[in-house]
């Protein structure tokens, strides 16, 4: 089973700071998801990527397949970015589900 | 509807009681997943449906857990004789394609189950 590790587990920053959240995994994957979970449980899919880099607004996700590592960056962070960010991977040739989740990074952006 | 809908939003059950959790996926989505998320943890896979077929139930923790999707749309996760360790948020997700397609997942808001 893939081991998905996220760092940091908790991050508190000031509004405007550049944020980086890291995800590493142990087994080759076909896709990696970055998810955002707000208090109350709702999860929103931010990115799904299998190579390179994707950008959406102030969010940037990168993945390095060789190093089995992905990063999620937030530029010009804002208090509304406060949430838990979860990395999830789908293994190459995985079964019907194949999704393994990290434990999440709890981000707090202070005004 | 516009998104994945789960009900009830909150459920409190006495130990030993049976519960049923409902998931309405996005219309037309083939794949449906159930996950269990304990406090402070990432979601853990429970089971997967492709249309009405339950293709993977390897994550169900015991035979007290049962899921169905009889018509390939709405799904119900049933937990019999609930135990305190069943307390968690149960998340449902759907995606347009089958497992090979790696389609984006759309999550519901979850059902928070508390067993007292």
mmCIF file of C-alpha atoms in Angstrom:
data_model
loop_
_atom_site.group_PDB
_atom_site.id
_atom_site.type_symbol
_atom_site.label_atom_id
_atom_site.label_comp_id
_atom_site.label_asym_id
_atom_site.label_seq_id
_atom_site.Cartn_x
_atom_site.Cartn_y
_atom_site.Cartn_z
ATOM 1 C CA UNK A 1 0.000 0.000 0.000
ATOM 2 C CA UNK A 2 1.177 3.491 -0.783
ATOM 3 C CA UNK A 3 2.386 5.515 2.151
ATOM 4 C CA UNK A 4 1.379 9.156 1.785
ATOM 5 C CA UNK A 5 3.112 11.647 4.021
ATOM 6 C CA UNK A 6 2.251 15.312 4.254
ATOM 7 C CA UNK A 7 4.214 18.109 5.829
ATOM 8 C CA UNK A 8 3.791 20.169 7.788
ATOM 9 C CA UNK A 9 0.903 18.721 9.777
ATOM 10 C CA UNK A 10 -0.009 22.177 11.054
ATOM 11 C CA UNK A 11 0.867 25.566 9.648
ATOM 12 C CA UNK A 12 -0.027 29.024 10.916
ATOM 13 C CA UNK A 13 0.934 32.001 8.788
ATOM 14 C CA UNK A 14 0.124 35.658 8.360
ATOM 15 C CA UNK A 15 -2.095 36.973 5.623
ATOM 16 C CA UNK A 16 -0.129 37.568 2.446
ATOM 17 C CA UNK A 17 2.520 34.941 3.071
ATOM 18 C CA UNK A 18 3.509 32.385 0.457
ATOM 19 C CA UNK A 19 2.453 28.926 1.604
ATOM 20 C CA UNK A 20 3.930 25.561 0.644
ATOM 21 C CA UNK A 21 2.468 22.200 1.615
ATOM 22 C CA UNK A 22 4.335 19.039 0.717
ATOM 23 C CA UNK A 23 3.248 15.509 -0.113
ATOM 24 C CA UNK A 24 5.439 12.478 -0.643
ATOM 25 C CA UNK A 25 4.422 8.952 -1.517
ATOM 26 C CA UNK A 26 6.162 5.618 -1.693
ATOM 27 C CA UNK A 27 4.788 3.796 -4.736
ATOM 28 C CA UNK A 28 4.362 4.870 -8.347
ATOM 29 C CA UNK A 29 1.090 6.591 -9.085
ATOM 30 C CA UNK A 30 -1.162 7.403 -12.017
ATOM 31 C CA UNK A 31 -2.650 10.543 -10.488
ATOM 32 C CA UNK A 32 -2.414 12.769 -7.449
ATOM 33 C CA UNK A 33 -5.238 14.848 -6.017
ATOM 34 C CA UNK A 34 -5.051 17.929 -3.841
ATOM 35 C CA UNK A 35 -8.217 18.417 -1.808
ATOM 36 C CA UNK A 36 -9.408 21.196 0.483
ATOM 37 C CA UNK A 37 -11.559 20.408 3.491
ATOM 38 C CA UNK A 38 -13.261 23.143 5.464
ATOM 39 C CA UNK A 39 -14.609 22.770 9.001
ATOM 40 C CA UNK A 40 -17.846 20.846 8.766
ATOM 41 C CA UNK A 41 -16.373 18.198 6.515
ATOM 42 C CA UNK A 42 -17.042 19.324 2.965
ATOM 43 C CA UNK A 43 -14.208 18.434 0.603
ATOM 44 C CA UNK A 44 -13.426 20.279 -2.594
ATOM 45 C CA UNK A 45 -11.139 18.924 -5.259
ATOM 46 C CA UNK A 46 -8.485 21.530 -6.082
ATOM 47 C CA UNK A 47 -6.257 19.719 -8.536
ATOM 48 C CA UNK A 48 -5.769 16.364 -10.148
ATOM 49 C CA UNK A 49 -2.378 15.971 -11.786
ATOM 50 C CA UNK A 50 -0.100 13.291 -13.096
ATOM 51 C CA UNK A 51 2.851 15.390 -14.220
ATOM 52 C CA UNK A 52 4.223 18.899 -14.306
ATOM 53 C CA UNK A 53 2.372 21.834 -12.879
ATOM 54 C CA UNK A 54 -1.129 23.240 -12.693
ATOM 55 C CA UNK A 55 -2.290 26.703 -11.662
ATOM 56 C CA UNK A 56 -5.697 27.944 -10.634
ATOM 57 C CA UNK A 57 -5.950 31.463 -9.325
ATOM 58 C CA UNK A 58 -3.604 31.779 -6.357
ATOM 59 C CA UNK A 59 -3.059 28.037 -6.124
ATOM 60 C CA UNK A 60 -0.247 26.167 -7.812
ATOM 61 C CA UNK A 61 0.352 22.416 -7.697
ATOM 62 C CA UNK A 62 3.491 20.704 -8.880
ATOM 63 C CA UNK A 63 4.512 17.088 -9.049
ATOM 64 C CA UNK A 64 7.850 15.366 -9.530
ATOM 65 C CA UNK A 65 7.166 11.778 -10.538
ATOM 66 C CA UNK A 66 10.779 10.659 -10.235
ATOM 67 C CA UNK A 67 11.085 11.987 -6.682
ATOM 68 C CA UNK A 68 7.528 10.880 -5.745
ATOM 69 C CA UNK A 69 6.773 14.309 -4.407
ATOM 70 C CA UNK A 70 4.173 17.008 -4.910
ATOM 71 C CA UNK A 71 3.755 20.499 -3.539
ATOM 72 C CA UNK A 72 0.780 22.789 -3.191
ATOM 73 C CA UNK A 73 1.560 26.488 -3.108
ATOM 74 C CA UNK A 74 -0.708 29.347 -2.131
ATOM 75 C CA UNK A 75 0.357 32.837 -3.119
ATOM 76 C CA UNK A 76 -0.868 35.963 -1.296
ATOM 77 C CA UNK A 77 -2.575 33.820 1.339
ATOM 78 C CA UNK A 78 -5.850 34.983 2.839
ATOM 79 C CA UNK A 79 -7.770 33.965 5.970
ATOM 80 C CA UNK A 80 -10.369 32.262 3.797
ATOM 81 C CA UNK A 81 -7.636 29.839 2.723
ATOM 82 C CA UNK A 82 -7.728 28.417 6.248
ATOM 83 C CA UNK A 83 -8.649 24.757 5.875
ATOM 84 C CA UNK A 84 -7.208 21.258 5.893
ATOM 85 C CA UNK A 85 -5.394 20.394 2.678
ATOM 86 C CA UNK A 86 -5.285 16.711 1.821
ATOM 87 C CA UNK A 87 -3.127 14.917 -0.695
ATOM 88 C CA UNK A 88 -4.471 11.691 -2.203
ATOM 89 C CA UNK A 89 -2.803 9.379 -4.708
ATOM 90 C CA UNK A 90 -4.045 6.758 -7.122
ATOM 91 C CA UNK A 91 -1.543 3.985 -7.651
ATOM 92 C CA UNK A 92 -0.466 2.922 -11.100
ATOM 93 C CA UNK A 93 -2.483 -0.106 -12.084
ATOM 94 C CA UNK A 94 -4.423 0.229 -8.870
ATOM 95 C CA UNK A 95 -7.651 -1.519 -8.180
ATOM 96 C CA UNK A 96 -11.110 -0.093 -8.360
ATOM 97 C CA UNK A 97 -10.309 2.591 -5.867
ATOM 98 C CA UNK A 98 -6.553 2.803 -5.441
ATOM 99 C CA UNK A 99 -6.841 6.116 -3.602
ATOM 100 C CA UNK A 100 -4.675 6.570 -0.548
ATOM 101 C CA UNK A 101 -5.054 9.750 1.458
ATOM 102 C CA UNK A 102 -2.590 11.671 3.544
ATOM 103 C CA UNK A 103 -3.626 12.847 6.992
ATOM 104 C CA UNK A 104 -3.875 16.435 5.857
ATOM 105 C CA UNK A 105 -2.193 19.734 6.628
ATOM 106 C CA UNK A 106 -4.149 22.062 8.883
ATOM 107 C CA UNK A 107 -3.545 25.600 7.607
ATOM 108 C CA UNK A 108 -4.511 28.736 9.529
ATOM 109 C CA UNK A 109 -4.021 32.136 7.939
ATOM 110 C CA UNK A 110 -4.212 34.949 10.439
ATOM 111 C CA UNK A 111 -5.294 38.441 9.380
ATOM 112 C CA UNK B 1 -28.516 18.386 -8.277
ATOM 113 C CA UNK B 2 -25.449 20.517 -8.579
ATOM 114 C CA UNK B 3 -23.269 18.413 -6.302
ATOM 115 C CA UNK B 4 -23.054 15.261 -4.254
ATOM 116 C CA UNK B 5 -25.671 15.290 -1.532
ATOM 117 C CA UNK B 6 -25.464 13.278 1.665
ATOM 118 C CA UNK B 7 -28.057 12.793 4.369
ATOM 119 C CA UNK B 8 -28.449 13.040 7.216
ATOM 120 C CA UNK B 9 -25.829 15.664 7.923
ATOM 121 C CA UNK B 10 -25.528 14.491 11.520
ATOM 122 C CA UNK B 11 -26.600 11.244 13.132
ATOM 123 C CA UNK B 12 -26.446 10.253 16.761
ATOM 124 C CA UNK B 13 -27.040 6.582 17.429
ATOM 125 C CA UNK B 14 -27.060 4.518 20.554
ATOM 126 C CA UNK B 15 -24.655 1.623 20.585
ATOM 127 C CA UNK B 16 -26.297 -1.388 19.004
ATOM 128 C CA UNK B 17 -28.636 0.649 16.823
ATOM 129 C CA UNK B 18 -28.673 0.247 13.026
ATOM 130 C CA UNK B 19 -28.092 3.319 10.851
ATOM 131 C CA UNK B 20 -28.473 4.083 7.152
ATOM 132 C CA UNK B 21 -26.557 6.852 5.430
ATOM 133 C CA UNK B 22 -27.608 8.107 2.031
ATOM 134 C CA UNK B 23 -25.600 9.485 -0.864
ATOM 135 C CA UNK B 24 -27.020 11.175 -3.957
ATOM 136 C CA UNK B 25 -24.191 11.443 -6.496
ATOM 137 C CA UNK B 26 -24.024 13.896 -9.344
ATOM 138 C CA UNK B 27 -26.400 12.791 -12.065
ATOM 139 C CA UNK B 28 -24.643 10.663 -14.664
ATOM 140 C CA UNK B 29 -21.625 9.881 -12.555
ATOM 141 C CA UNK B 30 -20.629 6.275 -12.991
ATOM 142 C CA UNK B 31 -18.302 5.853 -10.037
ATOM 143 C CA UNK B 32 -19.292 6.203 -6.411
ATOM 144 C CA UNK B 33 -17.012 5.865 -3.414
ATOM 145 C CA UNK B 34 -17.588 5.697 0.333
ATOM 146 C CA UNK B 35 -14.902 6.813 2.759
ATOM 147 C CA UNK B 36 -14.647 6.868 6.537
ATOM 148 C CA UNK B 37 -12.807 9.755 8.156
ATOM 149 C CA UNK B 38 -11.908 9.555 11.821
ATOM 150 C CA UNK B 39 -11.186 12.736 13.726
ATOM 151 C CA UNK B 40 -7.859 14.239 12.700
ATOM 152 C CA UNK B 41 -7.226 11.620 10.031
ATOM 153 C CA UNK B 42 -7.440 11.491 6.276
ATOM 154 C CA UNK B 43 -10.313 9.606 4.671
ATOM 155 C CA UNK B 44 -10.046 5.822 4.466
ATOM 156 C CA UNK B 45 -11.576 3.905 1.576
ATOM 157 C CA UNK B 46 -14.591 1.738 2.357
ATOM 158 C CA UNK B 47 -16.158 0.652 -0.916
ATOM 159 C CA UNK B 48 -16.551 1.494 -4.600
ATOM 160 C CA UNK B 49 -19.405 1.144 -7.094
ATOM 161 C CA UNK B 50 -19.342 1.362 -10.833
ATOM 162 C CA UNK B 51 -22.973 1.946 -11.699
ATOM 163 C CA UNK B 52 -24.873 -0.636 -9.638
ATOM 164 C CA UNK B 53 -21.978 -3.045 -9.336
ATOM 165 C CA UNK B 54 -19.989 -3.050 -6.131
ATOM 166 C CA UNK B 55 -16.528 -3.690 -7.517
ATOM 167 C CA UNK B 56 -14.504 -3.272 -4.362
ATOM 168 C CA UNK B 57 -15.587 -3.581 -0.759
ATOM 169 C CA UNK B 58 -12.201 -4.376 0.669
ATOM 170 C CA UNK B 59 -12.246 -1.348 2.964
ATOM 171 C CA UNK B 60 -15.404 -2.241 4.865
ATOM 172 C CA UNK B 61 -14.156 -2.807 8.424
ATOM 173 C CA UNK B 62 -16.542 -5.595 9.352
ATOM 174 C CA UNK B 63 -19.597 -7.510 8.196
ATOM 175 C CA UNK B 64 -21.695 -4.978 10.090
ATOM 176 C CA UNK B 65 -21.071 -2.578 7.199
ATOM 177 C CA UNK B 66 -23.091 -2.980 4.045
ATOM 178 C CA UNK B 67 -23.459 -0.722 1.015
ATOM 179 C CA UNK B 68 -25.731 -0.825 -1.986
ATOM 180 C CA UNK B 69 -26.493 1.151 -5.115
ATOM 181 C CA UNK B 70 -29.339 -0.837 -6.638
ATOM 182 C CA UNK B 71 -30.175 1.413 -9.572
ATOM 183 C CA UNK B 72 -26.751 2.837 -10.190
ATOM 184 C CA UNK B 73 -27.525 6.252 -8.744
ATOM 185 C CA UNK B 74 -28.374 6.731 -5.049
ATOM 186 C CA UNK B 75 -26.278 4.701 -2.634
ATOM 187 C CA UNK B 76 -26.904 3.702 0.964
ATOM 188 C CA UNK B 77 -24.290 2.743 3.514
ATOM 189 C CA UNK B 78 -25.786 0.709 6.315
ATOM 190 C CA UNK B 79 -24.107 -0.011 9.619
ATOM 191 C CA UNK B 80 -25.681 -2.649 11.806
ATOM 192 C CA UNK B 81 -25.293 -2.872 15.563
ATOM 193 C CA UNK B 82 -23.243 0.308 15.727
ATOM 194 C CA UNK B 83 -20.225 0.465 18.004
ATOM 195 C CA UNK B 84 -18.456 3.494 19.440
ATOM 196 C CA UNK B 85 -15.505 2.948 17.122
ATOM 197 C CA UNK B 86 -17.877 3.540 14.191
ATOM 198 C CA UNK B 87 -18.068 7.215 15.171
ATOM 199 C CA UNK B 88 -16.616 9.142 12.235
ATOM 200 C CA UNK B 89 -17.519 11.275 9.264
ATOM 201 C CA UNK B 90 -18.694 9.151 6.348
ATOM 202 C CA UNK B 91 -17.904 10.752 3.032
ATOM 203 C CA UNK B 92 -19.351 9.918 -0.344
ATOM 204 C CA UNK B 93 -17.661 10.896 -3.592
ATOM 205 C CA UNK B 94 -18.579 10.418 -7.225
ATOM 206 C CA UNK B 95 -16.798 10.775 -10.509
ATOM 207 C CA UNK B 96 -17.854 10.726 -14.112
ATOM 208 C CA UNK B 97 -15.662 7.923 -15.375
ATOM 209 C CA UNK B 98 -14.620 4.464 -14.351
ATOM 210 C CA UNK B 99 -11.492 3.821 -12.331
ATOM 211 C CA UNK B 100 -9.076 3.877 -15.237
ATOM 212 C CA UNK B 101 -10.100 7.353 -16.272
ATOM 213 C CA UNK B 102 -8.827 9.073 -13.174
ATOM 214 C CA UNK B 103 -11.688 11.521 -13.341
ATOM 215 C CA UNK B 104 -11.866 14.275 -10.723
ATOM 216 C CA UNK B 105 -13.705 13.349 -7.574
ATOM 217 C CA UNK B 106 -16.645 15.323 -6.249
ATOM 218 C CA UNK B 107 -17.278 14.941 -2.549
ATOM 219 C CA UNK B 108 -20.392 15.353 -0.480
ATOM 220 C CA UNK B 109 -20.340 17.203 2.829
ATOM 221 C CA UNK B 110 -20.379 13.947 4.732
ATOM 222 C CA UNK B 111 -22.480 12.469 7.500
ATOM 223 C CA UNK B 112 -21.068 12.839 10.983
ATOM 224 C CA UNK B 113 -22.008 9.737 12.939
ATOM 225 C CA UNK B 114 -21.704 9.728 16.706
ATOM 226 C CA UNK B 115 -22.334 6.476 18.534
ATOM 227 C CA UNK B 116 -23.033 6.918 22.234
#
